[in-house]
N, CA and C of each residue as an Amber inpcrd file, in Angstrom:
protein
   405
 -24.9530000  41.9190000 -48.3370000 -24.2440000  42.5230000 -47.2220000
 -25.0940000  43.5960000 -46.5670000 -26.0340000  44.5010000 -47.2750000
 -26.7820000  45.5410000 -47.0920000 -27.6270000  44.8040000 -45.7820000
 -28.2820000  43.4890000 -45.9980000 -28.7410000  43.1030000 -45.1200000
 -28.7630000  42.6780000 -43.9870000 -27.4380000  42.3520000 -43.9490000
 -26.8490000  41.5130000 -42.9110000 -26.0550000  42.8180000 -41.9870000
 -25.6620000  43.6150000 -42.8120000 -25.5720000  45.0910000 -41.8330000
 -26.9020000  45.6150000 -41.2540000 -28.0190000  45.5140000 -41.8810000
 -29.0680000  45.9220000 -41.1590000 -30.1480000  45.1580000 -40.1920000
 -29.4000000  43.6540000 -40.5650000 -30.0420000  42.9870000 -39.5000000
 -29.0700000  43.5300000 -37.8620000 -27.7490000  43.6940000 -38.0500000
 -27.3630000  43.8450000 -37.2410000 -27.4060000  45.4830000 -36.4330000
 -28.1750000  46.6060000 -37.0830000 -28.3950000  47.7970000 -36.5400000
 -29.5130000  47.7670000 -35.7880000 -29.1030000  47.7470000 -34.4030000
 -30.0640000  47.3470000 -32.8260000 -31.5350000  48.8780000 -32.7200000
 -30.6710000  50.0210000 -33.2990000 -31.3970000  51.1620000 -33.0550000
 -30.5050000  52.4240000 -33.9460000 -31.4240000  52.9870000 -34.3080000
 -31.5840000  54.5030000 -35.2370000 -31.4190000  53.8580000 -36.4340000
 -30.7090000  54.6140000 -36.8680000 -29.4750000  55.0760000 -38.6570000
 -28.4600000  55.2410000 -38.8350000 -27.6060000  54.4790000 -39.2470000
 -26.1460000  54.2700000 -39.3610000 -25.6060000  54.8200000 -40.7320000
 -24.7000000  55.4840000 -40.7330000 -24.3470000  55.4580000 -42.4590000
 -22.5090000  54.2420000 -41.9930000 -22.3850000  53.3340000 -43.1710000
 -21.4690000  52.4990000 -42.9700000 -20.4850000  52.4550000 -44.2140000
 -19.5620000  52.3570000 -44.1950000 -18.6830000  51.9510000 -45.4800000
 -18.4230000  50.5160000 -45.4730000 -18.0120000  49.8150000 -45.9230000
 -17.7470000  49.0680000 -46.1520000 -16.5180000  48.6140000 -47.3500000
 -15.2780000  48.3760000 -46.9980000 -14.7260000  47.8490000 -47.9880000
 -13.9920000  46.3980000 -47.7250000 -13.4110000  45.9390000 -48.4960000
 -12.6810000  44.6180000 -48.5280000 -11.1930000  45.0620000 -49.7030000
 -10.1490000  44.8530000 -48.2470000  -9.0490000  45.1230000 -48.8050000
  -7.8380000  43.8180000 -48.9310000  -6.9820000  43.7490000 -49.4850000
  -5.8070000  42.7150000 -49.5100000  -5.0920000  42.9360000 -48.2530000
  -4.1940000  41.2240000 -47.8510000  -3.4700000  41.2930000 -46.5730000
  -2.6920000  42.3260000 -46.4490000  -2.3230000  43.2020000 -47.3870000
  -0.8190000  44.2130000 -47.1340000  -1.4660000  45.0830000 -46.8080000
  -2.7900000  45.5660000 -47.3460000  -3.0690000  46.8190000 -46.6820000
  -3.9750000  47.0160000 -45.1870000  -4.5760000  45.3750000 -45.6700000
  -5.0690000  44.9790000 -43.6740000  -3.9560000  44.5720000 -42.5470000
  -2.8330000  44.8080000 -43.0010000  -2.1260000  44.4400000 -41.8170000
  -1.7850000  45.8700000 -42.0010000  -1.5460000  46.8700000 -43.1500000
  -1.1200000  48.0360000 -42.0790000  -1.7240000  48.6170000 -41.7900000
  -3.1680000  48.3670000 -41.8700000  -4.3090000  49.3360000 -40.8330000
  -4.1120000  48.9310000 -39.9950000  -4.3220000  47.0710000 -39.3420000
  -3.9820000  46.4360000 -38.0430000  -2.9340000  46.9720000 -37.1610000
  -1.5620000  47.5990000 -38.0170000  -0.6770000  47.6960000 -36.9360000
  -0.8380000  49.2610000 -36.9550000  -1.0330000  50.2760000 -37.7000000
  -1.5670000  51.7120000 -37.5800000  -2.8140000  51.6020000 -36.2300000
  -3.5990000  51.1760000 -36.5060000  -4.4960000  51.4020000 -35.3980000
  -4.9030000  50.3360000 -34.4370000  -4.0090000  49.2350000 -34.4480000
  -4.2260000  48.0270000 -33.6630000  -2.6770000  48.2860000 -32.7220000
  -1.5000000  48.7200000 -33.6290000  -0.8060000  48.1370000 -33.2960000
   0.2750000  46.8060000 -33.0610000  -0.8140000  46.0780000 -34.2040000
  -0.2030000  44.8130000 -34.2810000  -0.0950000  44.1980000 -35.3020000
   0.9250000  43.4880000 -36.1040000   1.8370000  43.3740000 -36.8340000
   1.2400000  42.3140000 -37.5320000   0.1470000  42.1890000 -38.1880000
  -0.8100000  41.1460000 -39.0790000  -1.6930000  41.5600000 -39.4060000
  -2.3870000  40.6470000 -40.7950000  -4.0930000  41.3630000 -41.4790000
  -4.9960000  40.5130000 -40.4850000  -6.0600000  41.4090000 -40.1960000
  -6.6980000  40.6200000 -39.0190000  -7.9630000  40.7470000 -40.1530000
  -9.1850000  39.8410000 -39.8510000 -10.5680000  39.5760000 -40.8310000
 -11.1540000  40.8960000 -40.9520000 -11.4020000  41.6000000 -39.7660000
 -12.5650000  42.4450000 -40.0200000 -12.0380000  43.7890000 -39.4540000
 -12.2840000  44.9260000 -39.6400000 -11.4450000  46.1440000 -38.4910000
 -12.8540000  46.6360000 -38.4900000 -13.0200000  47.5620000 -37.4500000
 -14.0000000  48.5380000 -37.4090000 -13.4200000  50.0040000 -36.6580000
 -13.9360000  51.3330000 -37.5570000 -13.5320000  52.2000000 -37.2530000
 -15.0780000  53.0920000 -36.7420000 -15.5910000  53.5380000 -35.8490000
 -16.6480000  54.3190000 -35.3420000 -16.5310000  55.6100000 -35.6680000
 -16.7630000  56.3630000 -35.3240000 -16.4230000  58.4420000 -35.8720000
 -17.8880000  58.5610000 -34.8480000 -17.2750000  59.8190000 -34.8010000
 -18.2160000  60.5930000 -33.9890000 -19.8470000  60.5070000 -34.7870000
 -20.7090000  60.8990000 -33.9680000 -21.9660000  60.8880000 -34.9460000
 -22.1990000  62.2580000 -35.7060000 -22.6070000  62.1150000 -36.7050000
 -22.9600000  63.4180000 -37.4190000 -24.2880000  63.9240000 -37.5020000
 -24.7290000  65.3660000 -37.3530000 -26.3530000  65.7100000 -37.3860000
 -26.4510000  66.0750000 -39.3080000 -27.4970000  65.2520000 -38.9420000
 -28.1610000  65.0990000 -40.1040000 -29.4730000  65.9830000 -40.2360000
 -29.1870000  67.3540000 -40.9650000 -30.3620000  68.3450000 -40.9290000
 -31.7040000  67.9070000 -41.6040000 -31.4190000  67.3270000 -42.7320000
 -32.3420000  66.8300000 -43.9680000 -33.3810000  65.8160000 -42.8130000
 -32.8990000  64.8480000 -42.3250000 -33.4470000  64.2190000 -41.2560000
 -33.8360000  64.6870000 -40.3380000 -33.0330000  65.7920000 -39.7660000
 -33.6830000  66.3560000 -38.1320000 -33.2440000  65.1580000 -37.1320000
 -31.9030000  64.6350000 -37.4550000 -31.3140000  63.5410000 -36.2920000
 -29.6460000  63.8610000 -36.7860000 -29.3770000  62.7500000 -35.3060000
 -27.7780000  62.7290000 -35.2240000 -27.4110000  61.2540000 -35.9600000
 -26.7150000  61.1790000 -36.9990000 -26.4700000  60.1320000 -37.1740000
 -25.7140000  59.2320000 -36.9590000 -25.2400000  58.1170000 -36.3720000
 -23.8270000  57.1480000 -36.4080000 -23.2650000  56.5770000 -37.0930000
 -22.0030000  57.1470000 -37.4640000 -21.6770000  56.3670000 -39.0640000
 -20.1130000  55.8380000 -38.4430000 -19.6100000  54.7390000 -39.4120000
 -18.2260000  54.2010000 -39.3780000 -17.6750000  53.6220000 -40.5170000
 -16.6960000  53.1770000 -40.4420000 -16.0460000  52.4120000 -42.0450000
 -15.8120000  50.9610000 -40.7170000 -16.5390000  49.7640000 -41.7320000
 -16.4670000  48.2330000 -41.4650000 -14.8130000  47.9570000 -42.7360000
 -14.0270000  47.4300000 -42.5330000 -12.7330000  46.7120000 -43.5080000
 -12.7910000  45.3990000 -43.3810000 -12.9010000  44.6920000 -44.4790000
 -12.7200000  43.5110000 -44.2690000 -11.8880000  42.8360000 -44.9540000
 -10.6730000  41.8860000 -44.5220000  -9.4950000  41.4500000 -45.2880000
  -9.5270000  40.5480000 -46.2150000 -10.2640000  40.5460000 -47.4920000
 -10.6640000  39.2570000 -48.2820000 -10.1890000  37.9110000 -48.0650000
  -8.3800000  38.1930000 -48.6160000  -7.6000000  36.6220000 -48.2840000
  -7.6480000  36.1190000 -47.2260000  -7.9070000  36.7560000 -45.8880000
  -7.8880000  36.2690000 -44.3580000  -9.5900000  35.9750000 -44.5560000
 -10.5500000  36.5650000 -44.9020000 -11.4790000  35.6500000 -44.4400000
 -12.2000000  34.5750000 -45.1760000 -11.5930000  34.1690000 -46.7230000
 -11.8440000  33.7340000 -47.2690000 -10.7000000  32.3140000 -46.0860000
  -9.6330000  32.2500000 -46.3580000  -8.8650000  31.2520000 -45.3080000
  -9.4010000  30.7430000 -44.3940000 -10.1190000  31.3880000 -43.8450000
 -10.6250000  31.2570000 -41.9850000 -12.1410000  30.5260000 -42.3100000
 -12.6910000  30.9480000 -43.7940000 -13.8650000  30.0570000 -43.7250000
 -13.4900000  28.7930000 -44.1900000 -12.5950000  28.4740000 -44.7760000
 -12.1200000  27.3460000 -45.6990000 -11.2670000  26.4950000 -44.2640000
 -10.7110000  27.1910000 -43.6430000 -10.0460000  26.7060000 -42.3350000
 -10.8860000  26.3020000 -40.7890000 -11.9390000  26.8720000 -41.6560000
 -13.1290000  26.0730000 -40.0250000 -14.3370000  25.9610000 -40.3700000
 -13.9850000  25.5900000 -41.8720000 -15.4170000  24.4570000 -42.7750000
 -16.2200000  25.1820000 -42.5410000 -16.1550000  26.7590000 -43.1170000
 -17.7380000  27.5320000 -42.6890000 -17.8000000  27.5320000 -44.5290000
 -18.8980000  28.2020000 -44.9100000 -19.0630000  28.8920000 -46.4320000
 -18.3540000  30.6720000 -45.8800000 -17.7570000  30.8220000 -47.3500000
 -17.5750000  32.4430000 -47.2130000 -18.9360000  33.1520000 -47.1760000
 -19.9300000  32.6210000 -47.1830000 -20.9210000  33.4360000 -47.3570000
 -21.1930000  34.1920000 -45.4190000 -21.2800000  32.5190000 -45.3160000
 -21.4490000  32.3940000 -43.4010000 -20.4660000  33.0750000 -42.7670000
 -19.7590000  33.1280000 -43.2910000 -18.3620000  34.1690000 -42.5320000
 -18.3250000  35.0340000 -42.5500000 -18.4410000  35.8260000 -44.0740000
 -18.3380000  36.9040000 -43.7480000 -20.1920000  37.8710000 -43.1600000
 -21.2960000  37.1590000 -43.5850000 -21.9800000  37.8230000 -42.8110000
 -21.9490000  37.7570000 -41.1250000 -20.7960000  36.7750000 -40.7980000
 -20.3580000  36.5060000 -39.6160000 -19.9930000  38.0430000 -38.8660000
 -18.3560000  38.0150000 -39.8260000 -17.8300000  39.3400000 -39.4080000
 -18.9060000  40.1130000 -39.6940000 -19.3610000  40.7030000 -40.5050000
 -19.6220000  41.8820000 -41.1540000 -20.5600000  42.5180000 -39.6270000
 -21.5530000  41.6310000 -39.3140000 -22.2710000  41.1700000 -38.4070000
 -21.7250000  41.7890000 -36.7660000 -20.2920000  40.9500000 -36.7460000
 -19.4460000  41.0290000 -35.8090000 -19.2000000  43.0910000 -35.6610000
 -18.5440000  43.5550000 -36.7530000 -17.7160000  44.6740000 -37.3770000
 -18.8310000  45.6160000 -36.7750000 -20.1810000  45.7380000 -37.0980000
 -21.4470000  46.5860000 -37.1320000 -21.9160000  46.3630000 -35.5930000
 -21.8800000  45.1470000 -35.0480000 -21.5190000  45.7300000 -33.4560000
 -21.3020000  46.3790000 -32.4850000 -19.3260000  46.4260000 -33.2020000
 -18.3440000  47.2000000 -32.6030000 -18.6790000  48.6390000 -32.6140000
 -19.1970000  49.0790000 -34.1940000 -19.6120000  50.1470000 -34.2840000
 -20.8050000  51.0650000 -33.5670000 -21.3740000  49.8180000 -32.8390000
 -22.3940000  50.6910000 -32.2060000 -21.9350000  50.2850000 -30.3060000
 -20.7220000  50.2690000 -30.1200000 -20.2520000  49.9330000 -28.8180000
 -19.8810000  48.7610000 -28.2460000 -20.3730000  47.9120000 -28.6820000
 -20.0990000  46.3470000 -28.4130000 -18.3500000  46.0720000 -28.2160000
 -18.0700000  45.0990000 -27.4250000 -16.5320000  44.8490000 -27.2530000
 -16.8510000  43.6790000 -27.0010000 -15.3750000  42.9750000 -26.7150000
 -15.1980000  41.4040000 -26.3120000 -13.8370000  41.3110000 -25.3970000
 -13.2320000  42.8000000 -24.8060000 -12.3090000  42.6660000 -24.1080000
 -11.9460000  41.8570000 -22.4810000 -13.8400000  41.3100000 -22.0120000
 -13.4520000  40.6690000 -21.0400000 -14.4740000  39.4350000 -21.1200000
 -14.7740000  38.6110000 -20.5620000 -15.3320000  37.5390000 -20.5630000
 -16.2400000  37.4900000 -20.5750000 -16.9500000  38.3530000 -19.8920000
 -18.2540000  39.2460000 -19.7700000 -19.0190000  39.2130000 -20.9650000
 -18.2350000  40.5540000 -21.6130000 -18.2340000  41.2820000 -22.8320000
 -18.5870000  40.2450000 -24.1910000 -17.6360000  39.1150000 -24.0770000
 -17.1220000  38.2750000 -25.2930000 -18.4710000  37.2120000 -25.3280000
 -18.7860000  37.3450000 -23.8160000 -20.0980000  36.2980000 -24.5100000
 -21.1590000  36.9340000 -24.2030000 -21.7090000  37.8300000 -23.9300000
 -23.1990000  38.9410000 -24.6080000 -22.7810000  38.8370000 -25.8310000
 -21.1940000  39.3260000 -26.3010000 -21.5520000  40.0850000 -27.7850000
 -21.1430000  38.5410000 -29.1610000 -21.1510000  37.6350000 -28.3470000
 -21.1250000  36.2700000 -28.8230000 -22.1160000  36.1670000 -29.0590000
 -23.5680000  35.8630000 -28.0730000 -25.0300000  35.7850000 -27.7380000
 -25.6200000  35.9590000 -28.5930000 -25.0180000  37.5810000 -28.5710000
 -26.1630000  38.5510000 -29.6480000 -26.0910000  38.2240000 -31.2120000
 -24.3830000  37.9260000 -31.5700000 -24.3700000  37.6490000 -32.8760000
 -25.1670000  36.2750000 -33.2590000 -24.6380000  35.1860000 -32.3440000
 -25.6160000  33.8560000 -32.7590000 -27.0000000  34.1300000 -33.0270000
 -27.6570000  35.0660000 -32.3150000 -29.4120000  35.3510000 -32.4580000
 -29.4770000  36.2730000 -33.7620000 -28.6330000  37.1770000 -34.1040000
 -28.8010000  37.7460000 -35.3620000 -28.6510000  36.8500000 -36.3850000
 -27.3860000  36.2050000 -36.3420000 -27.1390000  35.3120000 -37.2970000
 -28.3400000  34.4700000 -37.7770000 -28.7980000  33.5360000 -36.5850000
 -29.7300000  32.7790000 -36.7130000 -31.1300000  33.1180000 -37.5450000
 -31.1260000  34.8160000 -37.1110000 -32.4620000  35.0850000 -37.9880000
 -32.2880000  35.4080000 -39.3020000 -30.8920000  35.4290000 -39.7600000
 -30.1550000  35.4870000 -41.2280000 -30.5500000  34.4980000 -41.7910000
 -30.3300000  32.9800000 -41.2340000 -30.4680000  31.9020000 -41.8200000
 -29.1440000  31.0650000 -41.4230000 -28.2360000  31.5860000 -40.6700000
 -26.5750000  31.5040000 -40.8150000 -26.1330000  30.3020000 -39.6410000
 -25.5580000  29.5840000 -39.3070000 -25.6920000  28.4540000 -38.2480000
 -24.9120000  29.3010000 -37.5860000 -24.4950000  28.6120000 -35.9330000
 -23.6300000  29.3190000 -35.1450000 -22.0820000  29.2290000 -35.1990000
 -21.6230000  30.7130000 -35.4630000 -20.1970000  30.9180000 -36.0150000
 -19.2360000  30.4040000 -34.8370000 -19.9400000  29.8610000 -33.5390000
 -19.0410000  29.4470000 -32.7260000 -18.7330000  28.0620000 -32.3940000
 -19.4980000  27.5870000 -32.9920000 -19.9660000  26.1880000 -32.7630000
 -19.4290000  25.1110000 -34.2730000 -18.7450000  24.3330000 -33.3110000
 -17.9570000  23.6670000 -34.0900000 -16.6820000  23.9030000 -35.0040000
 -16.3360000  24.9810000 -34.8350000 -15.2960000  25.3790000 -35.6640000
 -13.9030000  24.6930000 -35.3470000 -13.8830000  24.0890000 -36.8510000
 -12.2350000  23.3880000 -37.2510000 -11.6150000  24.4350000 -36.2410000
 -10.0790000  24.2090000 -36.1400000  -8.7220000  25.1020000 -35.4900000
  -8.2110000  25.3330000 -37.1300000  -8.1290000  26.8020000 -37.0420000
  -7.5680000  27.4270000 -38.1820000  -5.6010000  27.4080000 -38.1920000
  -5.3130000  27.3120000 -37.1160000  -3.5050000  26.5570000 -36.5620000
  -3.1910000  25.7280000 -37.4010000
């Protein structure tokens, strides 16, 4: 995972958390800070950046969540490996954290783009391509 977060850091030093929680407690982060009433795969939370004296920089740090049972489902539900998935999200999550969105059409396919080319240099095929319907 260490890697696949750092393939995906575009520029500086990030400090990241990372955890993987069960559906009950990813759906009530989802609806606490989403608003919406389900465990969704991946959340990402950003925070302000912190200066880092020891370094002599500002750093960008966030907590990545990722919902085990939902993304273990979603790979099994669109014939990916959990491996491919979740360096999918994780991938996806470390993005967000550095500004990336997908709120318009625009948005959804740069930050589509970018993940397929990271992915790809992972080793990982494209997370968009071909996927079963998880419905």
């Amino acid at each position: 995972m260490l890697r696949w977060a750092r393939a995906a850091l575009l520029s500086g030093t990030m400090r990241v958390t990372v955890r993987f929680v069960d559906e009950a407690e990813g759906r009530a982060l989802n609806a606490a800070y989403r608003h919406k009433d389900y465990a969704t795969n991946v959340l990402s939370f950003p925070y302000d950046p912190i200066p880092d004296e020891a370094l002599g920089m500002t750093i960008a740090h966030g907590d990545l969540v990722l919902c085990a049972p939902v993304l273990h489902r979603e790979a099994v539900s669109q014939g990916k490996t959990v491996d491919a998935h979740c360096a999918h999200l994780v991938v996806h999550g470390m993005l967000h954290l550095q500004g990336f969105d997908h709120e318009t059409d625009e948005e959804a396919e740069a930050m589509e783009a970018l993940e397929r080319r990271l992915l790809a240099r992972l080793g990982f095929p494209d997370p968009y391509r071909d996927v079963k319907s998880s419905v």
